[in-house]
Amino acid sequence: MDTSNLTLLNAAEHHQLKYQQLNQYGFAAKEHAVPLLFKEIPKACHSFPILFSLDGPALPYALLSLEKDKNPHVQDDGSWQGKYIPLFYRRYPFKLATQDGTKLSILIAPDAPQLHAPDGEALYIEEDGQYRPSKALEEIKRGLSVYHETLVATKKLVTMLRDAGVLVAASLTTQQTAASEQQVLAGFAIVDPEKVNQLDSQTKTNWHKLGLNRIIGMHLNSIADWMPVNKP
């Protein structure tokens, strides 16, 4: 998702904005993968292959397309076609950002259609010549805070997988037709079941308590159902 047009939400500039959730995801039309939270995987695994980043942020990702710069779930009119819409997209046009290392502030995409809907809810309410956050904005803040907290927790769990050495580099070879050239999609990681089986009993017990074993199973089922993956 392009973040170059994001700006800090403030009452002075944005008190006139109204928000309405719309089925408009044109901003994601050229994305072939999207980050997920761990709590999303039980639903997302039925719609997308679930992969892990190899060297990037410690997160699981939903593979949206086998072609880069193409998201088949976004239609020409910007609407989303599919059973599951990742939270990373549903929070648009809002994003929580860290300032000075600790302070969390809200960024917005000011030109997003969701912020210019005639029937939308105002982000600010005027009282005695001053603008204060509306109930709608306070609810948005709470949702973003929960997302941020869950994102941090997800990164910790994926880091556990990395540190345990169970994530291995993988690639996918695709070919549209017998006459077309093969395309190789690489740069991602998957869980190696053999490495998981070799873990000590204490680690396995801890992962079971954390729900990691269940997530690993969903991840493996998602890639088994959708594609053949090549390990080096």
Short mmCIF file of C-alpha atoms in Angstrom, two decimals:
data_model
loop_
_atom_site.label_atom_id
_atom_site.label_comp_id
_atom_site.label_asym_id
_atom_site.label_seq_id
_atom_site.Cartn_x
_atom_site.Cartn_y
_atom_site.Cartn_z
CA MET A 1 0.00 0.00 0.00
CA ASP A 2 1.40 3.38 -1.02
CA THR A 3 2.02 5.46 2.10
CA SER A 4 3.61 8.47 0.38
CA ASN A 5 0.37 10.47 0.52
CA LEU A 6 -0.37 9.90 4.20
CA THR A 7 -0.61 12.94 6.45
CA LEU A 8 -1.04 13.48 10.17
CA LEU A 9 -4.70 13.74 11.16
CA ASN A 10 -5.47 17.04 12.87
CA ALA A 11 -8.61 19.04 13.61
CA ALA A 12 -7.39 22.26 12.01
CA GLU A 13 -7.10 20.71 8.55
CA HIS A 14 -9.51 17.80 8.69
CA HIS A 15 -12.50 18.85 10.80
CA GLN A 16 -14.73 18.74 7.72
CA LEU A 17 -14.00 15.10 6.87
CA LYS A 18 -16.66 12.41 7.17
CA TYR A 19 -15.85 8.70 7.26
CA GLN A 20 -17.83 5.84 5.80
CA GLN A 21 -16.55 2.32 5.23
CA LEU A 22 -16.83 1.60 1.51
CA ASN A 23 -16.07 -1.37 -0.69
CA GLN A 24 -13.28 0.58 -2.37
CA TYR A 25 -9.83 -0.99 -2.46
CA GLY A 26 -8.29 0.50 -5.57
CA PHE A 27 -5.24 1.48 -3.51
CA ALA A 28 -4.38 -2.25 -3.27
CA ALA A 29 -4.82 -3.08 -6.96
CA LYS A 30 -1.10 -3.59 -7.59
CA GLU A 31 -0.24 -5.57 -4.46
CA HIS A 32 0.33 -9.31 -4.65
CA ALA A 33 0.85 -9.91 -0.91
CA VAL A 34 -0.45 -8.34 2.30
CA PRO A 35 0.60 -8.65 5.98
CA LEU A 36 -1.68 -10.54 8.33
CA LEU A 37 -2.20 -10.68 12.07
CA PHE A 38 -2.07 -14.12 13.65
CA LYS A 39 -5.73 -13.85 14.66
CA GLU A 40 -6.67 -13.50 10.97
CA ILE A 41 -5.07 -16.73 9.83
CA PRO A 42 -8.01 -19.06 10.77
CA LYS A 43 -10.19 -17.20 8.26
CA ALA A 44 -7.57 -16.03 5.77
CA CYS A 45 -6.12 -19.51 5.25
CA HIS A 46 -9.30 -20.56 3.45
CA SER A 47 -8.83 -17.80 0.86
CA PHE A 48 -5.07 -17.36 0.43
CA PRO A 49 -1.79 -19.23 0.77
CA ILE A 50 -0.16 -18.05 4.02
CA LEU A 51 3.58 -17.39 3.80
CA PHE A 52 6.23 -15.74 5.96
CA SER A 53 8.73 -13.05 5.06
CA LEU A 54 12.28 -14.28 4.61
CA ASP A 55 14.26 -11.21 5.64
CA GLY A 56 11.65 -8.49 6.05
CA PRO A 57 9.27 -7.75 8.93
CA ALA A 58 8.54 -10.78 11.11
CA LEU A 59 4.99 -11.26 9.88
CA PRO A 60 2.80 -13.76 8.06
CA TYR A 61 1.55 -12.71 4.64
CA ALA A 62 -1.40 -13.63 2.46
CA LEU A 63 -0.39 -14.29 -1.13
CA LEU A 64 -3.00 -12.51 -3.23
CA SER A 65 -1.59 -13.27 -6.67
CA LEU A 66 1.15 -15.26 -8.38
CA GLU A 67 1.94 -12.16 -10.46
CA LYS A 68 3.70 -9.16 -8.98
CA ASP A 69 1.92 -5.80 -9.21
CA LYS A 70 -1.42 -7.52 -9.69
CA ASN A 71 -4.22 -8.14 -7.22
CA PRO A 72 -7.05 -10.11 -8.84
CA HIS A 73 -9.30 -9.49 -5.83
CA VAL A 74 -9.59 -5.78 -6.70
CA GLN A 75 -12.01 -5.21 -9.55
CA ASP A 76 -11.91 -2.42 -12.14
CA ASP A 77 -14.35 -0.35 -10.07
CA GLY A 78 -12.16 -0.71 -6.98
CA SER A 79 -14.44 -3.19 -5.22
CA TRP A 80 -13.08 -6.29 -3.49
CA GLN A 81 -14.09 -9.71 -4.74
CA GLY A 82 -13.48 -12.53 -2.31
CA LYS A 83 -14.59 -14.03 0.98
CA TYR A 84 -11.99 -12.39 3.20
CA ILE A 85 -10.61 -8.84 3.25
CA PRO A 86 -7.39 -8.54 5.31
CA LEU A 87 -7.47 -6.13 8.26
CA PHE A 88 -4.45 -4.34 6.83
CA TYR A 89 -6.75 -3.09 4.07
CA ARG A 90 -9.91 -2.70 6.12
CA ARG A 91 -8.27 -0.09 8.38
CA TYR A 92 -7.67 2.16 5.33
CA PRO A 93 -7.60 5.19 5.07
CA PHE A 94 -6.23 5.27 8.63
CA LYS A 95 -2.85 4.15 9.94
CA LEU A 96 -1.31 4.33 13.38
CA ALA A 97 2.24 5.67 13.39
CA THR A 98 4.84 6.02 16.11
CA GLN A 99 6.30 9.45 16.80
CA ASP A 100 9.37 10.02 18.96
CA GLY A 101 9.57 6.28 19.53
CA THR A 102 6.55 6.06 21.84
CA LYS A 103 3.71 8.44 20.92
CA LEU A 104 1.10 6.94 18.60
CA SER A 105 -0.56 9.25 16.09
CA ILE A 106 -3.12 8.70 13.36
CA LEU A 107 -2.20 9.17 9.72
CA ILE A 108 -4.81 9.40 6.97
CA ALA A 109 -4.99 9.29 3.19
CA PRO A 110 -6.85 12.62 2.83
CA ASP A 111 -8.08 11.99 -0.70
CA ALA A 112 -9.55 8.55 0.04
CA PRO A 113 -13.23 8.25 -0.98
CA GLN A 114 -14.01 6.85 2.47
CA LEU A 115 -13.34 10.32 3.92
CA HIS A 116 -15.58 12.19 1.49
CA ALA A 117 -18.77 10.18 1.67
CA PRO A 118 -21.89 12.39 1.98
CA ASP A 119 -23.46 9.93 4.43
CA GLY A 120 -20.30 9.44 6.45
CA GLU A 121 -19.80 10.15 10.15
CA ALA A 122 -17.95 13.33 11.10
CA LEU A 123 -14.48 12.84 12.56
CA TYR A 124 -14.74 16.02 14.64
CA ILE A 125 -17.50 17.85 16.47
CA GLU A 126 -17.48 21.61 17.02
CA GLU A 127 -18.13 22.91 20.54
CA ASP A 128 -17.68 26.56 21.51
CA GLY A 129 -15.55 27.22 18.47
CA GLN A 130 -13.27 24.25 19.17
CA TYR A 131 -13.12 20.88 17.45
CA ARG A 132 -12.95 17.67 19.45
CA PRO A 133 -12.87 14.03 18.27
CA SER A 134 -16.28 12.53 17.59
CA LYS A 135 -17.47 9.16 18.88
CA ALA A 136 -16.74 7.77 15.43
CA LEU A 137 -13.12 8.94 15.59
CA GLU A 138 -12.70 7.62 19.13
CA GLU A 139 -13.93 4.22 17.92
CA ILE A 140 -11.47 4.34 15.03
CA LYS A 141 -8.66 5.13 17.49
CA ARG A 142 -9.57 2.15 19.64
CA GLY A 143 -9.61 -0.14 16.62
CA LEU A 144 -6.22 1.09 15.46
CA SER A 145 -4.77 0.63 18.94
CA VAL A 146 -6.01 -2.96 19.10
CA TYR A 147 -4.54 -3.58 15.64
CA HIS A 148 -1.20 -2.16 16.72
CA GLU A 149 -1.09 -4.26 19.91
CA THR A 150 -1.98 -7.42 17.99
CA LEU A 151 0.63 -6.59 15.34
CA VAL A 152 3.33 -6.38 18.03
CA ALA A 153 2.20 -9.74 19.44
CA THR A 154 2.21 -11.29 15.97
CA LYS A 155 5.78 -10.13 15.33
CA LYS A 156 6.89 -11.71 18.59
CA LEU A 157 5.38 -15.06 17.61
CA VAL A 158 6.91 -15.03 14.12
CA THR A 159 10.26 -14.10 15.68
CA MET A 160 9.93 -17.25 17.81
CA LEU A 161 9.56 -19.29 14.61
CA ARG A 162 12.61 -17.61 13.12
CA ASP A 163 14.74 -18.04 16.22
CA ALA A 164 13.78 -21.72 16.45
CA GLY A 165 15.05 -22.22 12.89
CA VAL A 166 11.83 -23.77 11.55
CA LEU A 167 11.32 -21.21 8.78
CA VAL A 168 13.07 -22.10 5.52
CA ALA A 169 13.43 -20.26 2.23
CA ALA A 170 11.08 -21.44 -0.49
CA SER A 171 10.10 -20.60 -4.06
CA LEU A 172 7.21 -21.20 -6.39
CA THR A 173 7.47 -21.94 -10.10
CA THR A 174 4.42 -21.12 -12.21
CA GLN A 175 3.59 -21.51 -15.88
CA GLN A 176 0.38 -20.16 -17.39
CA THR A 177 0.45 -22.38 -20.49
CA ALA A 178 2.70 -25.09 -21.90
CA ALA A 179 4.11 -22.57 -24.38
CA SER A 180 4.69 -19.73 -21.91
CA GLU A 181 7.83 -19.09 -19.92
CA GLN A 182 8.09 -20.25 -16.34
CA GLN A 183 7.94 -17.61 -13.63
CA VAL A 184 9.66 -18.01 -10.30
CA LEU A 185 8.27 -16.39 -7.16
CA ALA A 186 10.86 -16.36 -4.38
CA GLY A 187 11.86 -14.36 -1.33
CA PHE A 188 9.46 -15.96 1.13
CA ALA A 189 9.66 -18.61 3.84
CA ILE A 190 7.53 -21.53 4.96
CA VAL A 191 7.54 -23.73 8.06
CA ASP A 192 9.49 -26.97 7.68
CA PRO A 193 7.46 -29.69 9.49
CA GLU A 194 10.57 -31.84 9.95
CA LYS A 195 12.31 -29.04 11.84
CA VAL A 196 9.22 -28.59 14.02
CA ASN A 197 9.23 -32.31 14.87
CA GLN A 198 12.85 -32.02 15.97
CA LEU A 199 12.10 -29.34 18.58
CA ASP A 200 12.45 -30.25 22.25
CA SER A 201 9.33 -31.16 24.21
CA GLN A 202 9.35 -27.97 26.28
CA THR A 203 9.29 -25.78 23.16
CA LYS A 204 6.51 -27.86 21.64
CA THR A 205 4.47 -27.57 24.83
CA ASN A 206 5.00 -23.81 24.97
CA TRP A 207 4.00 -23.40 21.32
CA HIS A 208 0.87 -25.45 21.94
CA LYS A 209 -0.12 -23.11 24.77
CA LEU A 210 0.49 -20.07 22.55
CA GLY A 211 -1.55 -21.54 19.69
CA LEU A 212 1.47 -21.70 17.39
CA ASN A 213 0.99 -25.37 16.52
CA ARG A 214 -2.54 -24.65 15.32
CA ILE A 215 -1.35 -21.70 13.24
CA ILE A 216 1.45 -23.78 11.71
CA GLY A 217 -1.09 -26.41 10.69
CA MET A 218 -3.30 -23.80 8.99
CA HIS A 219 -0.28 -22.33 7.22
CA LEU A 220 0.81 -25.73 5.89
CA ASN A 221 -2.71 -26.64 4.79
CA SER A 222 -3.05 -23.33 2.94
CA ILE A 223 0.06 -23.87 0.83
CA ALA A 224 -0.74 -27.54 0.25
CA ASP A 225 -4.17 -26.66 -1.12
CA TRP A 226 -3.06 -23.79 -3.32
CA MET A 227 0.34 -24.53 -4.79
CA PRO A 228 3.42 -26.76 -4.94
CA VAL A 229 6.25 -25.07 -3.04
CA ASN A 230 9.91 -25.75 -3.74
CA LYS A 231 12.43 -25.84 -0.88
CA PRO A 232 16.14 -25.51 -1.66
#
